[in-house]
Structure formats: C-alpha cells, structure tokens
Amino acid sequence: PPLRGLTGDRLTVVLFGDSLTQRGFGEGGWCGALAHFFQRKADIYNRGYGGYNTRWARYLVPYIFPLSEDTVSAASQHLLVAVWFGANDAAAPSERVHVPLDEYEDNLRAILRHVKRAARQVILLTPPPVHEPSRLKFQKEKYGAGATGVAERTTEAAGRYAAVAARIAKELDVECIDIWSLMIAHSDPSKNLKPGDAWPAFVGANQEGGDGLHFSASGQAFVADALLGALRGGGNVHGLVSIDEIPTELPLGSAVNAEDFMGSFLDHQIKARSALIAYGFGNGHGRHSSSGQALTASYSSVPWAVPVFSFFAGAAIASMILRGPSLISSAAKGISKRRAN
C-alpha cells in the first residue's frame, strides 16, 4: 500500500526518562498501556535510560529532539512527549548520579523549554516516593558486606525534587502528573489501607524482587491510570484532539472493500491526511501532508489514482481552507462515485 515507510503518516509519542520509563514496557507496564491507548493512531518511542539524571538528559535532549526551522510548525512536531526524571537526581550526595536541587531545577527547566518546541503537548511526571526499608534490603542483597546500611534514596528527598518539578511545570505551563503526591495520598479501603499506607506496594515493598523504587505491577497500573486519566479527561484534553478524532493511516479491516481494496486505501487516506492537515498534525519525523503532491506521487503506480486524487484532493483541501473540514467526507464520496462510473 502507498505508505511512506514506518515513519510516514502515523503520529509520534516519545517517553523520555530514566529507568522508570525504560522499564515501562515490562509486564503490565505503563508505556505498554499508553501504546494500547494510541494503537493505530500514534507510535510510542521509549527513550528511557536507566540510571540517568537531568544533567545527562540536558546534554542529550537536543540530539533526541533536534530542532529546525520546521519545528515551529505543529506539522513537524511530536504529538506528545512525556518527561520523567528526578529519581536519580534525588539520590544522596554520595551517589554519583546525584544532582543538587538547584541544578536539577535549571536542568529540568532547560529540558522542558526545549521539548516544548519539539512537541504539541508535554507532560511532566514527578519522581515517586521511596520505600526505604526495601531499599536497605535490596542494598544488602546486592552488595552483601559492602552495603552501607544507609538508604541512598528517601521519600523525603524525592518529595523535595517532586515539588520543584511541579513548580517548574506550572511556571512553563506544562501539564504535570505529580506521581509523588498522588501515591502518598492514595488509599485502598478494600485492604483497609489509609493514605500513606497504600503506596509502598507500588514500589515493590515486601514483594519478591521489589527494591523500594521501581514499580511493581500495581505501581505500573497506578501510573498508567494517572496518565491515561489525564489524556482521556474530556473531548479536547490538554490541547490534544480526542483520540477518536485522530485518524488511522489505513482503514480498519472491516471497512476494506475486498473487491477494491486499493480504492478503500485511497478513500481512507485522502480523508485521513486531509484531517491531519485540518488539525495541523504531522509527526516528529518532520513528515506531513502539506500539499497533495506527495500523496499523488505515492499513488503513481495505480493508473486511475493520480487524476482522481489530484482533482478531489485539491477540492477537499480547498474546501477545508474556505469552509472547514466538514466537506472532507463529501469529497471522499465523490471519489467513490467517480471510480464506480
């Protein structure tokens, strides 16, 4: 079919963070839940780097999100970027990954300012609380006699970094999901757990393999629910078009005419790409339908497609500009009638 490679038409979502992001595609992971939410609508790129802090991320951000003059156009931006750093920055000063709070603030501000230019929407997540007894147990299991017996990460320290992250997000008008506060405030009446008592299970407390920092299955689900809840919030969530309004690049299998499958692809793609133009959508690869020429060329191997597309796609785009996207569907119907004749 006339697709422009794997990075052609589908929108893009990038998850940029440390090990909490890197592990997000594990069993029941929050990244996997996000991929399911955007299935056939956007590709999810996991850029989680275990053990990284904002000092290192600030250096990497222009290479992961290169900017150009085209980036000012929404058509060449990622649909969404989630940024999640702080768990390592908040480690004790004796740890090599520690970043002082004031530097963390400067780094995070720089990262968000850059990413805001590369994405239509940015969401910042704050570092989670840390279950210190589980960290000490993990430390002893990992280092044996070399364990210090002092927790290198604490809930109190993570909370200070989380508060700074939330403040910077507000300053820069970035959506913030305050995981630290949400987990601390969470209760579980079914288990008779009050706020402050439920969250340790999210970071693997008293569970095999739990280390007091990385998420258990319930912790992954908690993050997924918080993130998807923010995305679903309403018809027009945080500047994002409702998921139902984002077109797929190809029709659903049930909508394909088996007797004329190429025609089904063409009809759908004209409507889909016109909708992307109407909403100003493209993707972070800088690929977008700014004119009908690229789509016309992609159909050059189908003898009847070029003249049909050239006429009707031009009409659809002109109608969209003059009267709005409501005429897109009528243009597509015209194509079907022309082909039938």
Coordinates of C-alpha atoms in Angstrom, one line a residue:
P1 CA 0.0 0.0 0.0
P2 CA 1.1 3.6 -0.5
L3 CA 2.6 4.2 2.9
R4 CA 5.6 6.4 3.4
G5 CA 7.6 3.9 5.4
L6 CA 7.3 3.2 9.1
T7 CA 7.8 6.9 9.9
G8 CA 5.5 8.3 7.3
D9 CA 2.0 9.2 8.4
R10 CA 1.5 7.9 11.9
L11 CA 1.7 10.4 14.8
T12 CA 4.5 10.1 17.3
V13 CA 4.7 10.0 21.1
V14 CA 8.0 10.0 22.9
L15 CA 8.6 8.9 26.5
F16 CA 11.9 10.4 27.8
G17 CA 13.1 9.5 31.2
D18 CA 15.2 7.2 33.4
S19 CA 14.7 3.5 34.5
L20 CA 11.1 4.2 35.5
T21 CA 10.5 4.9 31.8
Q22 CA 12.9 2.2 30.5
R23 CA 11.0 -0.5 32.4
G24 CA 7.6 0.9 31.3
F25 CA 7.2 -1.8 28.6
G26 CA 7.6 -4.6 31.1
E27 CA 4.7 -6.8 32.1
G28 CA 1.7 -4.6 32.7
G29 CA 3.9 -1.5 32.1
W30 CA 2.6 2.0 31.9
C31 CA 4.3 2.5 28.5
G32 CA 2.5 -0.5 27.1
A33 CA -0.8 0.8 28.4
L34 CA 0.0 4.1 26.5
A35 CA 0.8 2.2 23.4
H36 CA -2.5 0.4 23.7
F37 CA -4.3 3.7 24.1
F38 CA -2.8 5.1 20.9
Q39 CA -3.0 1.9 18.9
R40 CA -3.1 2.6 15.1
K41 CA -3.1 6.3 15.9
A42 CA 0.4 7.1 17.2
D43 CA 3.7 5.2 17.5
I44 CA 5.3 5.2 21.0
Y45 CA 9.1 5.7 21.3
N46 CA 10.6 4.7 24.6
R47 CA 13.6 6.7 25.4
G48 CA 14.1 5.6 29.0
Y49 CA 17.7 5.5 30.2
G50 CA 18.2 3.6 33.4
G51 CA 20.4 5.4 35.9
Y52 CA 20.3 8.8 34.1
N53 CA 19.8 12.2 35.7
T54 CA 18.8 15.6 34.4
R55 CA 22.4 16.6 33.9
W56 CA 22.9 13.9 31.4
A57 CA 19.5 14.3 29.9
R58 CA 20.0 18.0 29.3
Y59 CA 23.1 17.2 27.3
L60 CA 21.2 14.6 25.2
V61 CA 17.9 16.4 24.7
P62 CA 19.0 18.4 21.5
Y63 CA 20.1 15.1 19.9
I64 CA 17.0 13.2 20.8
F65 CA 14.8 16.1 19.8
P66 CA 16.6 18.0 17.1
L67 CA 15.1 21.4 16.3
S68 CA 15.0 23.2 13.0
E69 CA 13.0 26.0 11.4
D70 CA 10.3 23.5 10.5
T71 CA 9.8 22.6 14.2
V72 CA 7.8 25.8 14.7
S73 CA 5.2 24.2 12.6
A74 CA 2.9 21.8 14.5
A75 CA 3.0 19.5 11.4
S76 CA 6.6 18.5 12.2
Q77 CA 6.2 18.1 16.0
H78 CA 5.6 15.0 18.1
L79 CA 2.0 14.7 19.3
L80 CA 3.1 14.2 22.9
V81 CA 6.3 13.9 24.9
A82 CA 6.4 12.7 28.5
V83 CA 9.4 13.7 30.6
W84 CA 10.2 11.8 33.8
F85 CA 13.5 12.5 35.6
G86 CA 14.4 13.0 39.3
A87 CA 14.6 9.6 40.9
N88 CA 18.3 9.5 40.4
D89 CA 18.9 13.3 40.9
A90 CA 17.4 12.9 44.3
A91 CA 19.8 10.2 45.4
A92 CA 22.1 11.0 48.3
P93 CA 25.0 13.4 47.6
S94 CA 27.4 10.5 48.0
E95 CA 25.9 8.8 44.9
R96 CA 27.5 9.5 41.5
V97 CA 24.1 10.2 39.9
H98 CA 23.1 12.8 42.5
V99 CA 22.3 16.3 41.1
P100 CA 21.9 19.2 43.6
L101 CA 18.3 20.6 43.8
D102 CA 19.2 24.0 42.3
E103 CA 20.9 22.4 39.3
Y104 CA 18.0 19.9 38.9
E105 CA 15.7 22.9 38.7
D106 CA 17.9 24.6 36.0
N107 CA 18.3 21.3 34.1
L108 CA 14.6 20.5 34.1
R109 CA 13.6 24.0 33.0
A110 CA 16.0 23.8 30.1
I111 CA 14.8 20.3 29.1
L112 CA 11.1 21.3 29.2
R113 CA 11.7 24.5 27.2
H114 CA 13.5 22.6 24.5
V115 CA 10.9 19.8 24.4
K116 CA 8.0 22.2 24.2
R117 CA 9.4 23.3 20.8
A118 CA 9.5 19.7 19.6
A119 CA 6.0 18.6 20.7
R120 CA 2.5 19.8 20.6
Q121 CA 2.0 18.7 24.2
V122 CA 4.4 17.9 27.0
I123 CA 3.6 16.1 30.2
L124 CA 6.0 16.1 33.2
L125 CA 5.9 13.3 35.8
T126 CA 7.4 13.7 39.3
P127 CA 9.7 11.1 40.9
P128 CA 7.8 8.7 43.2
P129 CA 8.2 8.1 46.9
V130 CA 10.8 5.5 48.0
H131 CA 10.3 2.7 50.5
E132 CA 13.5 2.9 52.5
P133 CA 13.3 -0.5 54.3
S134 CA 13.0 -2.2 50.9
R135 CA 16.0 -0.1 49.6
L136 CA 18.1 -1.3 52.5
K137 CA 17.1 -4.9 51.9
F138 CA 17.9 -4.6 48.2
Q139 CA 21.2 -3.0 49.1
K140 CA 22.2 -5.8 51.3
E141 CA 21.2 -8.4 48.8
K142 CA 23.1 -6.7 46.0
Y143 CA 26.3 -5.6 47.8
G144 CA 26.5 -8.0 50.8
A145 CA 29.2 -7.0 53.1
G146 CA 29.7 -3.9 51.0
A147 CA 26.3 -2.5 51.8
T148 CA 26.4 0.8 53.7
G149 CA 23.3 0.3 55.7
V150 CA 22.2 3.8 54.8
A151 CA 19.3 4.4 52.4
E152 CA 20.7 6.2 49.4
R153 CA 17.2 7.3 48.3
T154 CA 14.4 8.5 50.6
T155 CA 10.8 9.6 50.2
E156 CA 11.6 12.9 51.8
A157 CA 14.3 13.7 49.3
A158 CA 12.2 12.5 46.4
G159 CA 9.4 14.8 47.7
R160 CA 11.6 17.9 47.5
Y161 CA 12.6 17.1 43.9
A162 CA 8.9 16.4 43.1
A163 CA 7.8 19.7 44.5
V164 CA 10.4 21.6 42.4
A165 CA 9.3 19.6 39.3
A166 CA 5.7 20.5 39.9
R167 CA 6.6 24.2 40.3
I168 CA 8.6 24.3 37.1
A169 CA 5.8 22.7 35.2
K170 CA 3.4 25.3 36.4
E171 CA 5.9 28.1 35.5
L172 CA 6.3 26.8 32.0
D173 CA 2.6 25.9 31.5
V174 CA 3.4 22.2 31.2
E175 CA 0.9 19.6 32.3
C176 CA 2.2 17.8 35.4
I177 CA 1.2 14.5 36.9
D178 CA 2.6 14.6 40.4
I179 CA 3.2 10.9 41.0
W180 CA 4.8 11.5 44.4
S181 CA 1.8 13.3 45.8
L182 CA -0.7 11.0 44.1
M183 CA 0.9 7.9 45.6
I184 CA 1.3 9.4 49.1
A185 CA -2.4 10.4 49.1
H186 CA -3.6 7.1 47.8
S187 CA -5.7 4.8 50.0
D188 CA -7.1 1.3 49.5
P189 CA -10.3 0.8 51.5
S190 CA -10.6 -2.8 50.2
K191 CA -7.4 -3.6 52.2
N192 CA -8.1 -1.1 55.0
L193 CA -5.1 1.0 53.9
K194 CA -5.3 4.7 54.6
P195 CA -3.4 7.4 52.8
G196 CA 0.3 6.9 53.4
D197 CA -0.1 3.2 53.9
A198 CA -1.0 2.0 50.4
W199 CA 1.8 3.4 48.3
P200 CA 4.7 1.1 49.4
A201 CA 3.1 -1.8 47.4
F202 CA 3.5 0.3 44.3
V203 CA 7.3 0.2 44.6
G204 CA 7.6 -3.4 45.5
A205 CA 7.7 -3.3 49.3
N206 CA 7.5 -6.8 50.8
Q207 CA 7.4 -8.3 47.4
E208 CA 9.9 -10.7 45.8
G209 CA 12.3 -8.6 43.6
G210 CA 11.0 -5.4 45.0
D211 CA 13.6 -2.7 45.6
G212 CA 11.5 0.1 47.0
L213 CA 12.0 2.4 44.0
H214 CA 11.0 0.6 40.8
F215 CA 7.3 -0.3 40.2
S216 CA 5.5 -3.5 41.0
A217 CA 2.6 -4.5 38.7
S218 CA 0.3 -2.4 40.8
G219 CA 2.6 0.6 40.6
Q220 CA 2.8 0.3 36.9
A221 CA -1.0 0.2 36.7
F222 CA -1.2 3.2 39.1
V223 CA 1.0 5.3 36.8
A224 CA -0.9 4.1 33.7
D225 CA -4.2 5.1 35.2
A226 CA -3.0 8.5 36.2
L227 CA -1.5 9.2 32.8
L228 CA -4.4 7.8 30.8
G229 CA -6.9 9.6 33.1
A230 CA -5.2 12.9 32.2
L231 CA -5.3 12.1 28.5
R232 CA -8.9 11.0 28.5
G233 CA -10.1 13.9 30.6
G234 CA -12.5 15.3 28.0
G235 CA -13.2 15.8 24.4
N236 CA -10.2 18.2 24.0
V237 CA -7.7 17.1 26.6
H238 CA -4.7 19.4 27.4
G239 CA -4.6 20.6 23.8
L240 CA -4.8 17.1 22.3
V241 CA -7.6 16.2 19.9
S242 CA -9.8 13.5 21.3
I243 CA -8.4 10.1 20.5
D244 CA -11.5 9.3 18.4
E245 CA -10.7 12.3 16.1
I246 CA -7.1 11.1 15.3
P247 CA -7.4 9.1 12.1
T248 CA -5.6 5.8 11.4
E249 CA -3.4 5.9 8.4
L250 CA -5.2 2.8 6.9
P251 CA -8.9 1.8 7.3
L252 CA -10.0 -0.9 9.7
G253 CA -10.1 -4.4 8.1
S254 CA -13.9 -4.4 8.4
A255 CA -14.0 -1.2 6.3
V256 CA -11.9 -2.5 3.4
N257 CA -13.8 -3.5 0.2
A258 CA -12.2 -6.8 -0.7
E259 CA -13.2 -6.3 -4.4
D260 CA -11.4 -2.9 -4.5
F261 CA -9.0 -2.8 -1.6
M262 CA -6.7 -0.2 -3.3
G263 CA -9.7 2.0 -3.6
S264 CA -10.6 1.6 0.0
F265 CA -7.0 2.6 1.0
L266 CA -7.1 5.6 -1.3
D267 CA -10.5 6.8 0.0
H268 CA -9.4 6.4 3.6
Q269 CA -6.0 8.1 3.2
I270 CA -7.5 11.1 1.4
K271 CA -9.8 11.7 4.4
A272 CA -7.2 10.8 7.0
R273 CA -4.5 13.1 5.5
S274 CA -6.9 15.9 5.0
A275 CA -8.0 15.6 8.6
L276 CA -4.3 15.8 9.7
I277 CA -3.9 18.9 7.7
A278 CA -7.0 20.4 9.2
Y279 CA -5.8 19.7 12.7
G280 CA -2.2 20.7 11.9
F281 CA -1.0 17.3 12.8
G282 CA 2.2 15.7 11.5
N283 CA 4.9 13.8 13.3
G284 CA 8.2 14.2 14.9
H285 CA 10.0 12.8 11.8
G286 CA 9.1 16.0 10.0
R287 CA 6.7 14.1 7.7
H288 CA 3.4 15.8 7.0
S289 CA 0.9 16.3 4.2
S290 CA 1.5 20.0 3.5
S291 CA 0.2 19.5 -0.1
G292 CA -1.4 16.9 -2.3
Q293 CA 1.8 16.3 -4.3
A294 CA 3.4 13.7 -2.0
L295 CA 0.2 11.6 -1.8
T296 CA -0.4 11.9 -5.6
A297 CA 3.2 10.6 -6.2
S298 CA 2.7 7.7 -3.8
Y299 CA -0.3 6.5 -5.9
S300 CA 1.6 6.8 -9.3
S301 CA 1.7 3.0 -9.6
V302 CA -2.2 2.9 -9.7
P303 CA -3.2 4.1 -13.2
W304 CA -6.5 5.7 -12.3
A305 CA -5.5 7.1 -8.9
V306 CA -3.4 10.1 -9.9
P307 CA -6.0 12.0 -11.9
V308 CA -8.8 11.1 -9.5
F309 CA -6.7 12.1 -6.5
S310 CA -5.4 15.3 -8.0
F311 CA -8.9 16.6 -8.7
F312 CA -10.6 15.5 -5.5
A313 CA -7.8 16.0 -3.0
G314 CA -7.4 19.6 -4.4
A315 CA -11.1 20.1 -3.9
A316 CA -11.0 18.7 -0.4
I317 CA -8.1 20.9 0.7
A318 CA -9.6 24.0 -0.9
S319 CA -12.9 23.3 0.8
M320 CA -11.2 22.7 4.1
I321 CA -9.4 26.1 3.9
L322 CA -12.5 28.0 2.9
R323 CA -15.3 26.3 4.8
G324 CA -13.7 23.9 7.3
P325 CA -13.1 20.2 7.5
S326 CA -16.8 19.4 7.2
L327 CA -16.6 18.9 3.4
I328 CA -13.8 16.3 3.6
S329 CA -16.2 13.4 3.8
S330 CA -18.2 14.7 0.8
A331 CA -15.0 14.8 -1.3
A332 CA -14.3 11.2 -0.5
K333 CA -17.8 10.2 -1.5
G334 CA -17.2 11.9 -4.9
I335 CA -14.2 9.8 -5.4
S336 CA -16.1 6.6 -4.8
K337 CA -18.8 7.7 -7.4
R338 CA -16.2 8.6 -10.0
R339 CA -14.5 5.3 -9.7
A340 CA -17.8 3.4 -9.9
N341 CA -18.5 5.1 -13.2

